[in-house]
């Protein structure tokens, strides 16, 4: 067995476990309190950011497994959609999740917590559509 391929597969499995863990945490603790309780809101944002990071890492690893150099997150998603590895709808959701994560991290445009609150459940739900 190619050691590099084995390592890549192991990393994909590790990232999938991280993604599942983050999504399960969000699903278990997400409530309207996110809007009023700063600690819970920041915890949800952090878990969401880590879920998005794991999904982006999975895309990069899968792209590399297809003998293509990993690029930026959006290019990796486009590459996988173009080759039919992931459906276009999932690709759009991954890009949207990535954009929201970036806004949360950098607090672009004074991030509106209500927008994040209404977006996060649907976007984390999209992660369930990742090919297994």
PDB file of C-alpha atoms in Angstrom:
ATOM      1  CA  UNK A   1       0.000   0.000   0.000  1.00  0.00           C
ATOM      2  CA  UNK A   2       1.212   3.504  -0.823  1.00  0.00           C
ATOM      3  CA  UNK A   3       2.127   5.071   2.524  1.00  0.00           C
ATOM      4  CA  UNK A   4       1.179   8.540   1.288  1.00  0.00           C
ATOM      5  CA  UNK A   5      -2.262   7.321   0.219  1.00  0.00           C
ATOM      6  CA  UNK A   6      -2.734   5.572   3.547  1.00  0.00           C
ATOM      7  CA  UNK A   7      -1.755   8.715   5.405  1.00  0.00           C
ATOM      8  CA  UNK A   8      -4.110  10.818   3.273  1.00  0.00           C
ATOM      9  CA  UNK A   9      -6.983   8.412   3.948  1.00  0.00           C
ATOM     10  CA  UNK A  10      -6.232   8.482   7.672  1.00  0.00           C
ATOM     11  CA  UNK A  11      -6.266  12.281   7.639  1.00  0.00           C
ATOM     12  CA  UNK A  12      -9.602  12.315   5.794  1.00  0.00           C
ATOM     13  CA  UNK A  13     -11.053   9.962   8.424  1.00  0.00           C
ATOM     14  CA  UNK A  14      -9.634  12.151  11.215  1.00  0.00           C
ATOM     15  CA  UNK A  15     -11.128  15.293   9.647  1.00  0.00           C
ATOM     16  CA  UNK A  16     -14.485  13.538   9.143  1.00  0.00           C
ATOM     17  CA  UNK A  17     -14.543  12.608  12.827  1.00  0.00           C
ATOM     18  CA  UNK A  18     -13.752  16.219  13.761  1.00  0.00           C
ATOM     19  CA  UNK A  19     -16.505  17.467  11.449  1.00  0.00           C
ATOM     20  CA  UNK A  20     -19.055  15.038  12.900  1.00  0.00           C
ATOM     21  CA  UNK A  21     -18.048  15.980  16.457  1.00  0.00           C
ATOM     22  CA  UNK A  22     -18.469  19.712  15.766  1.00  0.00           C
ATOM     23  CA  UNK A  23     -21.815  19.277  13.998  1.00  0.00           C
ATOM     24  CA  UNK A  24     -23.151  17.058  16.801  1.00  0.00           C
ATOM     25  CA  UNK A  25     -22.095  19.652  19.389  1.00  0.00           C
ATOM     26  CA  UNK A  26     -23.841  22.425  17.463  1.00  0.00           C
ATOM     27  CA  UNK A  27     -26.996  20.340  17.025  1.00  0.00           C
ATOM     28  CA  UNK A  28     -27.063  19.443  20.735  1.00  0.00           C
ATOM     29  CA  UNK A  29     -26.545  22.975  22.062  1.00  0.00           C
ATOM     30  CA  UNK A  30     -27.983  25.338  19.464  1.00  0.00           C
ATOM     31  CA  UNK A  31     -30.932  27.338  20.791  1.00  0.00           C
ATOM     32  CA  UNK A  32     -32.359  30.850  20.864  1.00  0.00           C
ATOM     33  CA  UNK A  33     -30.046  31.513  23.817  1.00  0.00           C
ATOM     34  CA  UNK A  34     -27.284  31.899  21.225  1.00  0.00           C
ATOM     35  CA  UNK A  35     -28.726  35.353  20.542  1.00  0.00           C
ATOM     36  CA  UNK A  36     -28.591  36.505  24.175  1.00  0.00           C
ATOM     37  CA  UNK A  37     -25.827  34.496  25.853  1.00  0.00           C
ATOM     38  CA  UNK A  38     -22.401  35.635  24.707  1.00  0.00           C
ATOM     39  CA  UNK A  39     -20.516  32.578  25.969  1.00  0.00           C
ATOM     40  CA  UNK A  40     -22.872  30.169  24.188  1.00  0.00           C
ATOM     41  CA  UNK A  41     -22.815  32.313  21.021  1.00  0.00           C
ATOM     42  CA  UNK A  42     -19.009  32.392  20.962  1.00  0.00           C
ATOM     43  CA  UNK A  43     -18.896  28.627  21.606  1.00  0.00           C
ATOM     44  CA  UNK A  44     -21.268  27.999  18.683  1.00  0.00           C
ATOM     45  CA  UNK A  45     -19.264  30.284  16.419  1.00  0.00           C
ATOM     46  CA  UNK A  46     -16.035  28.496  17.352  1.00  0.00           C
ATOM     47  CA  UNK A  47     -17.556  25.047  16.782  1.00  0.00           C
ATOM     48  CA  UNK A  48     -18.978  26.216  13.444  1.00  0.00           C
ATOM     49  CA  UNK A  49     -15.606  27.638  12.385  1.00  0.00           C
ATOM     50  CA  UNK A  50     -13.898  24.364  13.274  1.00  0.00           C
ATOM     51  CA  UNK A  51     -16.544  22.387  11.346  1.00  0.00           C
ATOM     52  CA  UNK A  52     -15.985  24.573   8.278  1.00  0.00           C
ATOM     53  CA  UNK A  53     -12.220  24.185   8.634  1.00  0.00           C
ATOM     54  CA  UNK A  54     -12.570  20.389   8.812  1.00  0.00           C
ATOM     55  CA  UNK A  55     -14.814  20.391   5.716  1.00  0.00           C
ATOM     56  CA  UNK A  56     -12.316  22.576   3.838  1.00  0.00           C
ATOM     57  CA  UNK A  57      -9.476  20.259   4.864  1.00  0.00           C
ATOM     58  CA  UNK A  58     -11.455  17.249   3.623  1.00  0.00           C
ATOM     59  CA  UNK A  59     -11.966  18.957   0.259  1.00  0.00           C
ATOM     60  CA  UNK A  60      -8.240  19.719  -0.009  1.00  0.00           C
ATOM     61  CA  UNK A  61      -7.276  16.158   0.926  1.00  0.00           C
ATOM     62  CA  UNK A  62      -9.743  14.646  -1.545  1.00  0.00           C
ATOM     63  CA  UNK A  63      -8.478  16.952  -4.278  1.00  0.00           C
ATOM     64  CA  UNK A  64      -4.905  15.858  -3.556  1.00  0.00           C
ATOM     65  CA  UNK A  65      -5.996  12.217  -3.670  1.00  0.00           C
ATOM     66  CA  UNK A  66      -7.160  12.910  -7.245  1.00  0.00           C
ATOM     67  CA  UNK A  67      -3.589  13.894  -8.185  1.00  0.00           C
ATOM     68  CA  UNK A  68      -4.290  17.610  -8.198  1.00  0.00           C
ATOM     69  CA  UNK A  69      -2.595  20.189  -6.015  1.00  0.00           C
ATOM     70  CA  UNK A  70      -4.850  21.642  -3.355  1.00  0.00           C
ATOM     71  CA  UNK A  71      -5.610  25.329  -3.840  1.00  0.00           C
ATOM     72  CA  UNK A  72      -7.709  27.785  -1.850  1.00  0.00           C
ATOM     73  CA  UNK A  73     -10.941  26.544  -0.267  1.00  0.00           C
ATOM     74  CA  UNK A  74     -13.238  27.877  -3.002  1.00  0.00           C
ATOM     75  CA  UNK A  75     -11.106  26.457  -5.831  1.00  0.00           C
ATOM     76  CA  UNK A  76     -10.988  23.070  -4.119  1.00  0.00           C
ATOM     77  CA  UNK A  77     -14.783  23.032  -3.832  1.00  0.00           C
ATOM     78  CA  UNK A  78     -15.188  24.060  -7.489  1.00  0.00           C
ATOM     79  CA  UNK A  79     -12.752  21.333  -8.547  1.00  0.00           C
ATOM     80  CA  UNK A  80     -14.702  18.652  -6.670  1.00  0.00           C
ATOM     81  CA  UNK A  81     -18.046  19.881  -8.043  1.00  0.00           C
ATOM     82  CA  UNK A  82     -16.717  20.003 -11.625  1.00  0.00           C
ATOM     83  CA  UNK A  83     -15.540  16.400 -11.335  1.00  0.00           C
ATOM     84  CA  UNK A  84     -18.787  15.178  -9.805  1.00  0.00           C
ATOM     85  CA  UNK A  85     -17.195  14.280  -6.477  1.00  0.00           C
ATOM     86  CA  UNK A  86     -19.689  16.444  -4.593  1.00  0.00           C
ATOM     87  CA  UNK A  87     -23.056  17.783  -5.799  1.00  0.00           C
ATOM     88  CA  UNK A  88     -23.318  21.435  -6.856  1.00  0.00           C
ATOM     89  CA  UNK A  89     -25.769  22.216  -4.041  1.00  0.00           C
ATOM     90  CA  UNK A  90     -23.324  20.940  -1.453  1.00  0.00           C
ATOM     91  CA  UNK A  91     -20.589  22.981  -3.112  1.00  0.00           C
ATOM     92  CA  UNK A  92     -22.709  26.139  -2.778  1.00  0.00           C
ATOM     93  CA  UNK A  93     -23.412  25.355   0.882  1.00  0.00           C
ATOM     94  CA  UNK A  94     -19.723  24.747   1.592  1.00  0.00           C
ATOM     95  CA  UNK A  95     -18.825  28.091   0.007  1.00  0.00           C
ATOM     96  CA  UNK A  96     -21.551  29.864   1.959  1.00  0.00           C
ATOM     97  CA  UNK A  97     -20.366  28.209   5.187  1.00  0.00           C
ATOM     98  CA  UNK A  98     -16.793  29.241   4.413  1.00  0.00           C
ATOM     99  CA  UNK A  99     -17.880  32.836   3.830  1.00  0.00           C
ATOM    100  CA  UNK A 100     -19.883  32.939   7.064  1.00  0.00           C
ATOM    101  CA  UNK A 101     -16.963  31.437   8.966  1.00  0.00           C
ATOM    102  CA  UNK A 102     -14.650  34.128   7.589  1.00  0.00           C
ATOM    103  CA  UNK A 103     -17.103  36.841   8.635  1.00  0.00           C
ATOM    104  CA  UNK A 104     -17.335  35.342  12.127  1.00  0.00           C
ATOM    105  CA  UNK A 105     -13.563  35.078  12.526  1.00  0.00           C
ATOM    106  CA  UNK A 106     -12.830  38.576  11.295  1.00  0.00           C
ATOM    107  CA  UNK A 107     -16.123  40.175  12.362  1.00  0.00           C
ATOM    108  CA  UNK A 108     -16.519  41.721   8.930  1.00  0.00           C
ATOM    109  CA  UNK A 109     -19.203  44.376   8.624  1.00  0.00           C
ATOM    110  CA  UNK A 110     -20.084  44.114  12.327  1.00  0.00           C
ATOM    111  CA  UNK A 111     -21.397  40.564  11.875  1.00  0.00           C
ATOM    112  CA  UNK A 112     -25.120  40.381  12.528  1.00  0.00           C
ATOM    113  CA  UNK A 113     -25.673  37.647  15.116  1.00  0.00           C
ATOM    114  CA  UNK A 114     -29.218  37.019  13.874  1.00  0.00           C
ATOM    115  CA  UNK A 115     -27.924  36.242  10.370  1.00  0.00           C
ATOM    116  CA  UNK A 116     -25.419  33.792  11.836  1.00  0.00           C
ATOM    117  CA  UNK A 117     -28.130  32.323  14.082  1.00  0.00           C
ATOM    118  CA  UNK A 118     -30.448  31.668  11.146  1.00  0.00           C
ATOM    119  CA  UNK A 119     -27.690  30.415   8.819  1.00  0.00           C
ATOM    120  CA  UNK A 120     -25.688  28.022  10.985  1.00  0.00           C
ATOM    121  CA  UNK A 121     -28.312  25.236  11.388  1.00  0.00           C
ATOM    122  CA  UNK A 122     -28.899  24.893   7.642  1.00  0.00           C
ATOM    123  CA  UNK A 123     -25.224  25.046   6.802  1.00  0.00           C
ATOM    124  CA  UNK A 124     -24.244  22.455   9.402  1.00  0.00           C
ATOM    125  CA  UNK A 125     -27.110  20.319   8.086  1.00  0.00           C
ATOM    126  CA  UNK A 126     -25.478  20.470   4.654  1.00  0.00           C
ATOM    127  CA  UNK A 127     -22.377  18.798   6.109  1.00  0.00           C
ATOM    128  CA  UNK A 128     -24.475  15.643   6.521  1.00  0.00           C
ATOM    129  CA  UNK A 129     -24.526  15.433   2.716  1.00  0.00           C
ATOM    130  CA  UNK A 130     -20.784  14.936   2.516  1.00  0.00           C
ATOM    131  CA  UNK A 131     -20.029  11.681   0.681  1.00  0.00           C
ATOM    132  CA  UNK A 132     -19.040   8.974   3.112  1.00  0.00           C
TER     133      UNK A 132
END
